[in-house]
Amino acid sequence: MRTSGILLPISALPSRYGIGSFSKEAFEFVDQLKKGGQKNWQILPLGPTGYGDSPYQSFSTYAGNPYYIDLETLIEEGLLTKEECEECDFGENLQYIDYEKIYYARFDILRKAYQRFVPDADYEAFEKENSFWLDDYSLYMAVKNSFGGISWSEWDEEIKRRKPEAMEKKRVELSDEIRFYSFQQYEFTKQWKKLKSYANENGIRIIGDIPIYVAFDSADTWANPQLFQFDEEGRPIAVAGCPPDAFAATGQLWGNPLYRWEYHEKTGYQWWIQRLDYCFTLYDVVRVDHFRGFDEYYAIPYGDPTAEFGKWEKGPGLALFQAVKKELGELDIIAEDLGYLTDSVLKLVADTGYPGMKVLQFAFDSREESDYLPHNYPHNCVVYTGTHDNNTVLGWLGEMAPEDRKFARHYMHNSKTARKDLPWDFIRLALASVANLAIIPIQDYLCLGSEARINIPSTLGCNWKWRLNPGQIDDKLIEKMRDMTKLYGRLPADKEA
């Protein structure tokens, strides 16, 4: 079935109190998607973020970001007052998130809610059901705070090494702080599942996003060092990234620890099976980031200042996904297969049967034919005008080489369209393609420029901040969105009239 959807991170919703959350504005966005004839809402990873605020560098592969807990819901539950929330300084700029202010204010206000919270049977059931990750995460965060926020690799040796006596001592010393972090995850999960249920009831699927890697400073690496390429001192042997290319002269140094794939193979890939199983309790579809890393991954020596001297190593390949399928059945996965693709990567994607990604911003190189041009698409793919790592279409048009822009106009037969209106032509191109699924970032429907870009890879300090303003999505835009969705046969069957 041909469908379409919108890419919008939770953080970018126009909620009150400084950052997007599971607020009434999130439920209103679901209503807007439904009215606009959309079937899918794609988000970014939901995990708690650390330095750099990247959702792809999370303290846990399971935990949720406490920033997304809706404070107005906590007010309704009697855990906070409106006055307490309004006294906090979450930042004044409606268009951009002030993460420093959010960090200092959000945990203080959540602590007030926690102090009034009375655990009940639902909470106890949540703790029991999620103990396989929650116990380690809550202890990890409590210990991390007790050491002033430093990475676990710098903790005292006994707790760093998870000696039983040290673990038990910390559980007693930090029991209240541990419960505080468990409370956050309970509220996050309760609110998120209510929002997801509302979306599903209104015919909207949630497309989640999971990074292939976990952060070095995370509960996952501390609790399960055997899964990663660490030396005897707990330091990475090599780290993840991408080699030099036309976009980055010295490559991209992500710094994530790499997996010890031979260990994963011996366990029947149980860690991955459990991870994906949990993801499908949160999302309806999962986009797996950096899919090519399962075929071959780029290993950069730990401590190198750039990604120039890494080398390609063999990943688990199809065996991982065969194990997942045997255990969990057919899963609705999107393979993020962007970048330089070798024959073996292409074969892996084909063998899994997962749809790959096509990005229109990669299509218009006047020097050569491109697989990203719509006339080359298979049905089994997902087309985007751009992703969270791209500029907006309007911003990108201003950066294009003149000959590439001329080629794009010629391809779309729109030489007279004003540049400010060109994003709609690219949306039309995506929706008209044979791709089974088309996803459009909301910034492109709004024809916004570079000021609305989500992320510039390999940079810090300017990313993950953009937000919608209240009222920016209006009835006129929704109607135009719906009309174009219907025109190209992507309207849900019950909305054809």
PDB file of N, CA, C and O in Angstrom, residues 402-461:
ATOM      1  N   PRO A 402      25.252  25.666  -9.378  1.00  0.00           N
ATOM      2  CA  PRO A 402      24.275  26.141 -10.369  1.00  0.00           C
ATOM      3  C   PRO A 402      23.894  25.080 -11.390  1.00  0.00           C
ATOM      4  O   PRO A 402      22.721  24.968 -11.771  1.00  0.00           O
ATOM      5  N   GLU A 403      24.868  24.276 -11.838  1.00  0.00           N
ATOM      6  CA  GLU A 403      24.563  23.270 -12.850  1.00  0.00           C
ATOM      7  C   GLU A 403      23.674  22.155 -12.286  1.00  0.00           C
ATOM      8  O   GLU A 403      22.837  21.597 -13.008  1.00  0.00           O
ATOM      9  N   ASP A 404      23.831  21.849 -10.976  1.00  0.00           N
ATOM     10  CA  ASP A 404      22.977  20.836 -10.358  1.00  0.00           C
ATOM     11  C   ASP A 404      21.558  21.368 -10.178  1.00  0.00           C
ATOM     12  O   ASP A 404      20.582  20.631 -10.358  1.00  0.00           O
ATOM     13  N   ARG A 405      21.438  22.649  -9.804  1.00  0.00           N
ATOM     14  CA  ARG A 405      20.120  23.255  -9.663  1.00  0.00           C
ATOM     15  C   ARG A 405      19.410  23.293 -11.014  1.00  0.00           C
ATOM     16  O   ARG A 405      18.198  23.028 -11.113  1.00  0.00           O
ATOM     17  N   LYS A 406      20.161  23.596 -12.053  1.00  0.00           N
ATOM     18  CA  LYS A 406      19.590  23.620 -13.408  1.00  0.00           C
ATOM     19  C   LYS A 406      19.106  22.224 -13.806  1.00  0.00           C
ATOM     20  O   LYS A 406      18.018  22.067 -14.385  1.00  0.00           O
ATOM     21  N   PHE A 407      19.903  21.212 -13.460  1.00  0.00           N
ATOM     22  CA  PHE A 407      19.520  19.830 -13.754  1.00  0.00           C
ATOM     23  C   PHE A 407      18.242  19.457 -13.014  1.00  0.00           C
ATOM     24  O   PHE A 407      17.328  18.840 -13.572  1.00  0.00           O
ATOM     25  N   ALA A 408      18.145  19.847 -11.739  1.00  0.00           N
ATOM     26  CA  ALA A 408      16.958  19.530 -10.950  1.00  0.00           C
ATOM     27  C   ALA A 408      15.713  20.182 -11.554  1.00  0.00           C
ATOM     28  O   ALA A 408      14.651  19.557 -11.661  1.00  0.00           O
ATOM     29  N   ARG A 409      15.831  21.433 -11.938  1.00  0.00           N
ATOM     30  CA  ARG A 409      14.690  22.114 -12.563  1.00  0.00           C
ATOM     31  C   ARG A 409      14.303  21.441 -13.878  1.00  0.00           C
ATOM     32  O   ARG A 409      13.113  21.275 -14.186  1.00  0.00           O
ATOM     33  N   HIS A 410      15.302  21.054 -14.648  1.00  0.00           N
ATOM     34  CA  HIS A 410      15.032  20.396 -15.926  1.00  0.00           C
ATOM     35  C   HIS A 410      14.327  19.058 -15.693  1.00  0.00           C
ATOM     36  O   HIS A 410      13.362  18.712 -16.395  1.00  0.00           O
ATOM     37  N   TYR A 411      14.778  18.315 -14.684  1.00  0.00           N
ATOM     38  CA  TYR A 411      14.190  17.016 -14.369  1.00  0.00           C
ATOM     39  C   TYR A 411      12.726  17.174 -13.975  1.00  0.00           C
ATOM     40  O   TYR A 411      11.869  16.356 -14.345  1.00  0.00           O
ATOM     41  N   MET A 412      12.431  18.227 -13.220  1.00  0.00           N
ATOM     42  CA  MET A 412      11.066  18.442 -12.740  1.00  0.00           C
ATOM     43  C   MET A 412      10.245  19.317 -13.683  1.00  0.00           C
ATOM     44  O   MET A 412       9.073  19.568 -13.418  1.00  0.00           O
ATOM     45  N   HIS A 413      10.873  19.793 -14.757  1.00  0.00           N
ATOM     46  CA  HIS A 413      10.203  20.622 -15.752  1.00  0.00           C
ATOM     47  C   HIS A 413       9.525  21.835 -15.085  1.00  0.00           C
ATOM     48  O   HIS A 413       8.335  22.114 -15.279  1.00  0.00           O
ATOM     49  N   ASN A 414      10.310  22.556 -14.268  1.00  0.00           N
ATOM     50  CA  ASN A 414       9.729  23.685 -13.534  1.00  0.00           C
ATOM     51  C   ASN A 414      10.653  24.907 -13.546  1.00  0.00           C
ATOM     52  O   ASN A 414      10.894  25.531 -12.522  1.00  0.00           O
ATOM     53  N   SER A 415      11.154  25.260 -14.687  1.00  0.00           N
ATOM     54  CA  SER A 415      12.150  26.333 -14.791  1.00  0.00           C
ATOM     55  C   SER A 415      11.618  27.682 -14.314  1.00  0.00           C
ATOM     56  O   SER A 415      12.396  28.572 -13.969  1.00  0.00           O
ATOM     57  N   LYS A 416      10.309  27.838 -14.240  1.00  0.00           N
ATOM     58  CA  LYS A 416       9.752  29.144 -13.864  1.00  0.00           C
ATOM     59  C   LYS A 416       9.322  29.230 -12.395  1.00  0.00           C
ATOM     60  O   LYS A 416       8.921  30.292 -11.924  1.00  0.00           O
ATOM     61  N   THR A 417       9.385  28.138 -11.656  1.00  0.00           N
ATOM     62  CA  THR A 417       8.968  28.146 -10.261  1.00  0.00           C
ATOM     63  C   THR A 417       9.931  28.980  -9.421  1.00  0.00           C
ATOM     64  O   THR A 417      11.153  28.828  -9.518  1.00  0.00           O
ATOM     65  N   ALA A 418       9.403  29.875  -8.595  1.00  0.00           N
ATOM     66  CA  ALA A 418      10.251  30.674  -7.701  1.00  0.00           C
ATOM     67  C   ALA A 418      10.936  29.751  -6.704  1.00  0.00           C
ATOM     68  O   ALA A 418      10.339  28.768  -6.238  1.00  0.00           O
ATOM     69  N   ARG A 419      12.190  30.086  -6.336  1.00  0.00           N
ATOM     70  CA  ARG A 419      12.948  29.194  -5.464  1.00  0.00           C
ATOM     71  C   ARG A 419      12.231  28.967  -4.133  1.00  0.00           C
ATOM     72  O   ARG A 419      12.242  27.856  -3.599  1.00  0.00           O
ATOM     73  N   LYS A 420      11.591  29.967  -3.597  1.00  0.00           N
ATOM     74  CA  LYS A 420      10.926  29.824  -2.295  1.00  0.00           C
ATOM     75  C   LYS A 420       9.798  28.802  -2.330  1.00  0.00           C
ATOM     76  O   LYS A 420       9.397  28.268  -1.289  1.00  0.00           O
ATOM     77  N   ASP A 421       9.279  28.511  -3.545  1.00  0.00           N
ATOM     78  CA  ASP A 421       8.191  27.542  -3.687  1.00  0.00           C
ATOM     79  C   ASP A 421       8.671  26.165  -4.142  1.00  0.00           C
ATOM     80  O   ASP A 421       7.879  25.216  -4.201  1.00  0.00           O
ATOM     81  N   LEU A 422       9.967  26.037  -4.437  1.00  0.00           N
ATOM     82  CA  LEU A 422      10.485  24.780  -4.967  1.00  0.00           C
ATOM     83  C   LEU A 422      10.352  23.588  -4.019  1.00  0.00           C
ATOM     84  O   LEU A 422      10.241  22.445  -4.488  1.00  0.00           O
ATOM     85  N   PRO A 423      10.381  23.782  -2.690  1.00  0.00           N
ATOM     86  CA  PRO A 423      10.191  22.602  -1.835  1.00  0.00           C
ATOM     87  C   PRO A 423       8.946  21.796  -2.182  1.00  0.00           C
ATOM     88  O   PRO A 423       8.965  20.558  -2.103  1.00  0.00           O
ATOM     89  N   TRP A 424       7.889  22.457  -2.605  1.00  0.00           N
ATOM     90  CA  TRP A 424       6.665  21.727  -2.967  1.00  0.00           C
ATOM     91  C   TRP A 424       6.875  20.871  -4.210  1.00  0.00           C
ATOM     92  O   TRP A 424       6.263  19.798  -4.341  1.00  0.00           O
ATOM     93  N   ASP A 425       7.742  21.291  -5.111  1.00  0.00           N
ATOM     94  CA  ASP A 425       8.023  20.475  -6.285  1.00  0.00           C
ATOM     95  C   ASP A 425       8.787  19.208  -5.902  1.00  0.00           C
ATOM     96  O   ASP A 425       8.588  18.140  -6.489  1.00  0.00           O
ATOM     97  N   PHE A 426       9.671  19.318  -4.924  1.00  0.00           N
ATOM     98  CA  PHE A 426      10.384  18.131  -4.452  1.00  0.00           C
ATOM     99  C   PHE A 426       9.456  17.206  -3.661  1.00  0.00           C
ATOM    100  O   PHE A 426       9.576  15.979  -3.747  1.00  0.00           O
ATOM    101  N   ILE A 427       8.538  17.785  -2.926  1.00  0.00           N
ATOM    102  CA  ILE A 427       7.520  16.975  -2.241  1.00  0.00           C
ATOM    103  C   ILE A 427       6.688  16.218  -3.264  1.00  0.00           C
ATOM    104  O   ILE A 427       6.413  15.024  -3.117  1.00  0.00           O
ATOM    105  N   ARG A 428       6.286  16.918  -4.315  1.00  0.00           N
ATOM    106  CA  ARG A 428       5.512  16.293  -5.392  1.00  0.00           C
ATOM    107  C   ARG A 428       6.289  15.132  -6.012  1.00  0.00           C
ATOM    108  O   ARG A 428       5.744  14.061  -6.275  1.00  0.00           O
ATOM    109  N   LEU A 429       7.594  15.350  -6.225  1.00  0.00           N
ATOM    110  CA  LEU A 429       8.438  14.326  -6.817  1.00  0.00           C
ATOM    111  C   LEU A 429       8.488  13.084  -5.935  1.00  0.00           C
ATOM    112  O   LEU A 429       8.417  11.950  -6.416  1.00  0.00           O
ATOM    113  N   ALA A 430       8.605  13.291  -4.616  1.00  0.00           N
ATOM    114  CA  ALA A 430       8.644  12.163  -3.685  1.00  0.00           C
ATOM    115  C   ALA A 430       7.313  11.422  -3.654  1.00  0.00           C
ATOM    116  O   ALA A 430       7.265  10.191  -3.751  1.00  0.00           O
ATOM    117  N   LEU A 431       6.213  12.166  -3.540  1.00  0.00           N
ATOM    118  CA  LEU A 431       4.895  11.533  -3.445  1.00  0.00           C
ATOM    119  C   LEU A 431       4.506  10.826  -4.734  1.00  0.00           C
ATOM    120  O   LEU A 431       3.801   9.814  -4.715  1.00  0.00           O
ATOM    121  N   ALA A 432       4.957  11.344  -5.878  1.00  0.00           N
ATOM    122  CA  ALA A 432       4.607  10.759  -7.173  1.00  0.00           C
ATOM    123  C   ALA A 432       5.445   9.528  -7.503  1.00  0.00           C
ATOM    124  O   ALA A 432       5.101   8.772  -8.410  1.00  0.00           O
ATOM    125  N   SER A 433       6.541   9.313  -6.792  1.00  0.00           N
ATOM    126  CA  SER A 433       7.434   8.188  -7.088  1.00  0.00           C
ATOM    127  C   SER A 433       6.750   6.862  -6.783  1.00  0.00           C
ATOM    128  O   SER A 433       5.697   6.807  -6.132  1.00  0.00           O
ATOM    129  N   VAL A 434       7.391   5.755  -7.220  1.00  0.00           N
ATOM    130  CA  VAL A 434       6.826   4.425  -6.986  1.00  0.00           C
ATOM    131  C   VAL A 434       7.146   3.898  -5.588  1.00  0.00           C
ATOM    132  O   VAL A 434       6.681   2.822  -5.214  1.00  0.00           O
ATOM    133  N   ALA A 435       7.933   4.628  -4.811  1.00  0.00           N
ATOM    134  CA  ALA A 435       8.279   4.179  -3.454  1.00  0.00           C
ATOM    135  C   ALA A 435       7.018   3.914  -2.652  1.00  0.00           C
ATOM    136  O   ALA A 435       6.074   4.717  -2.653  1.00  0.00           O
ATOM    137  N   ASN A 436       6.989   2.800  -1.945  1.00  0.00           N
ATOM    138  CA  ASN A 436       5.805   2.462  -1.159  1.00  0.00           C
ATOM    139  C   ASN A 436       5.523   3.481  -0.064  1.00  0.00           C
ATOM    140  O   ASN A 436       4.375   3.709   0.305  1.00  0.00           O
ATOM    141  N   LEU A 437       6.582   4.096   0.461  1.00  0.00           N
ATOM    142  CA  LEU A 437       6.435   5.044   1.556  1.00  0.00           C
ATOM    143  C   LEU A 437       7.218   6.317   1.245  1.00  0.00           C
ATOM    144  O   LEU A 437       8.372   6.245   0.801  1.00  0.00           O
ATOM    145  N   ALA A 438       6.601   7.459   1.461  1.00  0.00           N
ATOM    146  CA  ALA A 438       7.250   8.761   1.296  1.00  0.00           C
ATOM    147  C   ALA A 438       7.187   9.508   2.617  1.00  0.00           C
ATOM    148  O   ALA A 438       6.104   9.651   3.200  1.00  0.00           O
ATOM    149  N   ILE A 439       8.333   9.980   3.108  1.00  0.00           N
ATOM    150  CA  ILE A 439       8.404  10.729   4.359  1.00  0.00           C
ATOM    151  C   ILE A 439       8.968  12.115   4.079  1.00  0.00           C
ATOM    152  O   ILE A 439      10.039  12.246   3.472  1.00  0.00           O
ATOM    153  N   ILE A 440       8.242  13.138   4.524  1.00  0.00           N
ATOM    154  CA  ILE A 440       8.636  14.526   4.277  1.00  0.00           C
ATOM    155  C   ILE A 440       8.884  15.225   5.615  1.00  0.00           C
ATOM    156  O   ILE A 440       7.989  15.249   6.469  1.00  0.00           O
ATOM    157  N   PRO A 441      10.064  15.781   5.840  1.00  0.00           N
ATOM    158  CA  PRO A 441      10.258  16.599   7.046  1.00  0.00           C
ATOM    159  C   PRO A 441       9.271  17.768   7.053  1.00  0.00           C
ATOM    160  O   PRO A 441       9.021  18.379   6.005  1.00  0.00           O
ATOM    161  N   ILE A 442       8.701  18.080   8.204  1.00  0.00           N
ATOM    162  CA  ILE A 442       7.704  19.143   8.269  1.00  0.00           C
ATOM    163  C   ILE A 442       8.280  20.475   7.814  1.00  0.00           C
ATOM    164  O   ILE A 442       7.552  21.319   7.265  1.00  0.00           O
ATOM    165  N   GLN A 443       9.588  20.688   7.975  1.00  0.00           N
ATOM    166  CA  GLN A 443      10.204  21.943   7.535  1.00  0.00           C
ATOM    167  C   GLN A 443      10.037  22.157   6.031  1.00  0.00           C
ATOM    168  O   GLN A 443       9.933  23.292   5.571  1.00  0.00           O
ATOM    169  N   ASP A 444      10.022  21.050   5.265  1.00  0.00           N
ATOM    170  CA  ASP A 444       9.874  21.191   3.820  1.00  0.00           C
ATOM    171  C   ASP A 444       8.439  21.521   3.442  1.00  0.00           C
ATOM    172  O   ASP A 444       8.189  22.306   2.515  1.00  0.00           O
ATOM    173  N   TYR A 445       7.461  20.951   4.150  1.00  0.00           N
ATOM    174  CA  TYR A 445       6.079  21.376   3.911  1.00  0.00           C
ATOM    175  C   TYR A 445       5.896  22.853   4.239  1.00  0.00           C
ATOM    176  O   TYR A 445       5.085  23.540   3.612  1.00  0.00           O
ATOM    177  N   LEU A 446       6.653  23.354   5.203  1.00  0.00           N
ATOM    178  CA  LEU A 446       6.550  24.764   5.601  1.00  0.00           C
ATOM    179  C   LEU A 446       7.457  25.666   4.779  1.00  0.00           C
ATOM    180  O   LEU A 446       7.464  26.888   4.990  1.00  0.00           O
ATOM    181  N   CYS A 447       8.243  25.079   3.854  1.00  0.00           N
ATOM    182  CA  CYS A 447       9.175  25.834   3.004  1.00  0.00           C
ATOM    183  C   CYS A 447      10.135  26.690   3.835  1.00  0.00           C
ATOM    184  O   CYS A 447      10.377  27.867   3.533  1.00  0.00           O
ATOM    185  N   LEU A 448      10.701  26.095   4.884  1.00  0.00           N
ATOM    186  CA  LEU A 448      11.633  26.800   5.757  1.00  0.00           C
ATOM    187  C   LEU A 448      13.062  26.636   5.260  1.00  0.00           C
ATOM    188  O   LEU A 448      13.402  25.652   4.598  1.00  0.00           O
ATOM    189  N   GLY A 449      13.911  27.602   5.616  1.00  0.00           N
ATOM    190  CA  GLY A 449      15.295  27.595   5.179  1.00  0.00           C
ATOM    191  C   GLY A 449      16.231  26.941   6.183  1.00  0.00           C
ATOM    192  O   GLY A 449      15.812  26.210   7.084  1.00  0.00           O
ATOM    193  N   SER A 450      17.522  27.243   6.055  1.00  0.00           N
ATOM    194  CA  SER A 450      18.558  26.600   6.861  1.00  0.00           C
ATOM    195  C   SER A 450      18.396  26.849   8.355  1.00  0.00           C
ATOM    196  O   SER A 450      18.929  26.088   9.172  1.00  0.00           O
ATOM    197  N   GLU A 451      17.664  27.899   8.721  1.00  0.00           N
ATOM    198  CA  GLU A 451      17.434  28.172  10.141  1.00  0.00           C
ATOM    199  C   GLU A 451      16.654  27.051  10.821  1.00  0.00           C
ATOM    200  O   GLU A 451      16.664  26.936  12.049  1.00  0.00           O
ATOM    201  N   ALA A 452      16.006  26.199  10.028  1.00  0.00           N
ATOM    202  CA  ALA A 452      15.189  25.112  10.575  1.00  0.00           C
ATOM    203  C   ALA A 452      15.877  23.753  10.442  1.00  0.00           C
ATOM    204  O   ALA A 452      15.247  22.725  10.662  1.00  0.00           O
ATOM    205  N   ARG A 453      17.158  23.756  10.124  1.00  0.00           N
ATOM    206  CA  ARG A 453      17.888  22.487   9.999  1.00  0.00           C
ATOM    207  C   ARG A 453      18.010  21.826  11.372  1.00  0.00           C
ATOM    208  O   ARG A 453      18.235  22.486  12.380  1.00  0.00           O
ATOM    209  N   ILE A 454      17.909  20.495  11.404  1.00  0.00           N
ATOM    210  CA  ILE A 454      17.981  19.752  12.662  1.00  0.00           C
ATOM    211  C   ILE A 454      19.433  19.498  13.077  1.00  0.00           C
ATOM    212  O   ILE A 454      19.813  19.711  14.225  1.00  0.00           O
ATOM    213  N   ASN A 455      20.253  19.016  12.133  1.00  0.00           N
ATOM    214  CA  ASN A 455      21.600  18.591  12.500  1.00  0.00           C
ATOM    215  C   ASN A 455      22.584  18.811  11.360  1.00  0.00           C
ATOM    216  O   ASN A 455      22.259  18.600  10.194  1.00  0.00           O
ATOM    217  N   ILE A 456      23.794  19.240  11.712  1.00  0.00           N
ATOM    218  CA  ILE A 456      24.922  19.275  10.787  1.00  0.00           C
ATOM    219  C   ILE A 456      25.917  18.249  11.305  1.00  0.00           C
ATOM    220  O   ILE A 456      26.537  18.458  12.360  1.00  0.00           O
ATOM    221  N   PRO A 457      26.073  17.100  10.624  1.00  0.00           N
ATOM    222  CA  PRO A 457      26.940  16.041  11.150  1.00  0.00           C
ATOM    223  C   PRO A 457      28.352  16.526  11.467  1.00  0.00           C
ATOM    224  O   PRO A 457      28.889  17.416  10.804  1.00  0.00           O
ATOM    225  N   SER A 458      28.924  15.926  12.507  1.00  0.00           N
ATOM    226  CA  SER A 458      30.301  16.210  12.945  1.00  0.00           C
ATOM    227  C   SER A 458      30.490  17.633  13.455  1.00  0.00           C
ATOM    228  O   SER A 458      31.592  18.180  13.398  1.00  0.00           O
ATOM    229  N   THR A 459      29.421  18.250  13.951  1.00  0.00           N
ATOM    230  CA  THR A 459      29.525  19.568  14.583  1.00  0.00           C
ATOM    231  C   THR A 459      28.823  19.517  15.935  1.00  0.00           C
ATOM    232  O   THR A 459      27.989  18.653  16.188  1.00  0.00           O
ATOM    233  N   LEU A 460      29.183  20.453  16.795  1.00  0.00           N
ATOM    234  CA  LEU A 460      28.579  20.543  18.124  1.00  0.00           C
ATOM    235  C   LEU A 460      28.083  21.956  18.379  1.00  0.00           C
ATOM    236  O   LEU A 460      28.606  22.926  17.823  1.00  0.00           O
ATOM    237  N   GLY A 461      27.066  22.059  19.229  1.00  0.00           N
ATOM    238  CA  GLY A 461      26.627  23.364  19.711  1.00  0.00           C
ATOM    239  C   GLY A 461      25.493  24.013  18.949  1.00  0.00           C
ATOM    240  O   GLY A 461      24.914  24.985  19.419  1.00  0.00           O
TER     241      GLY A 461
END
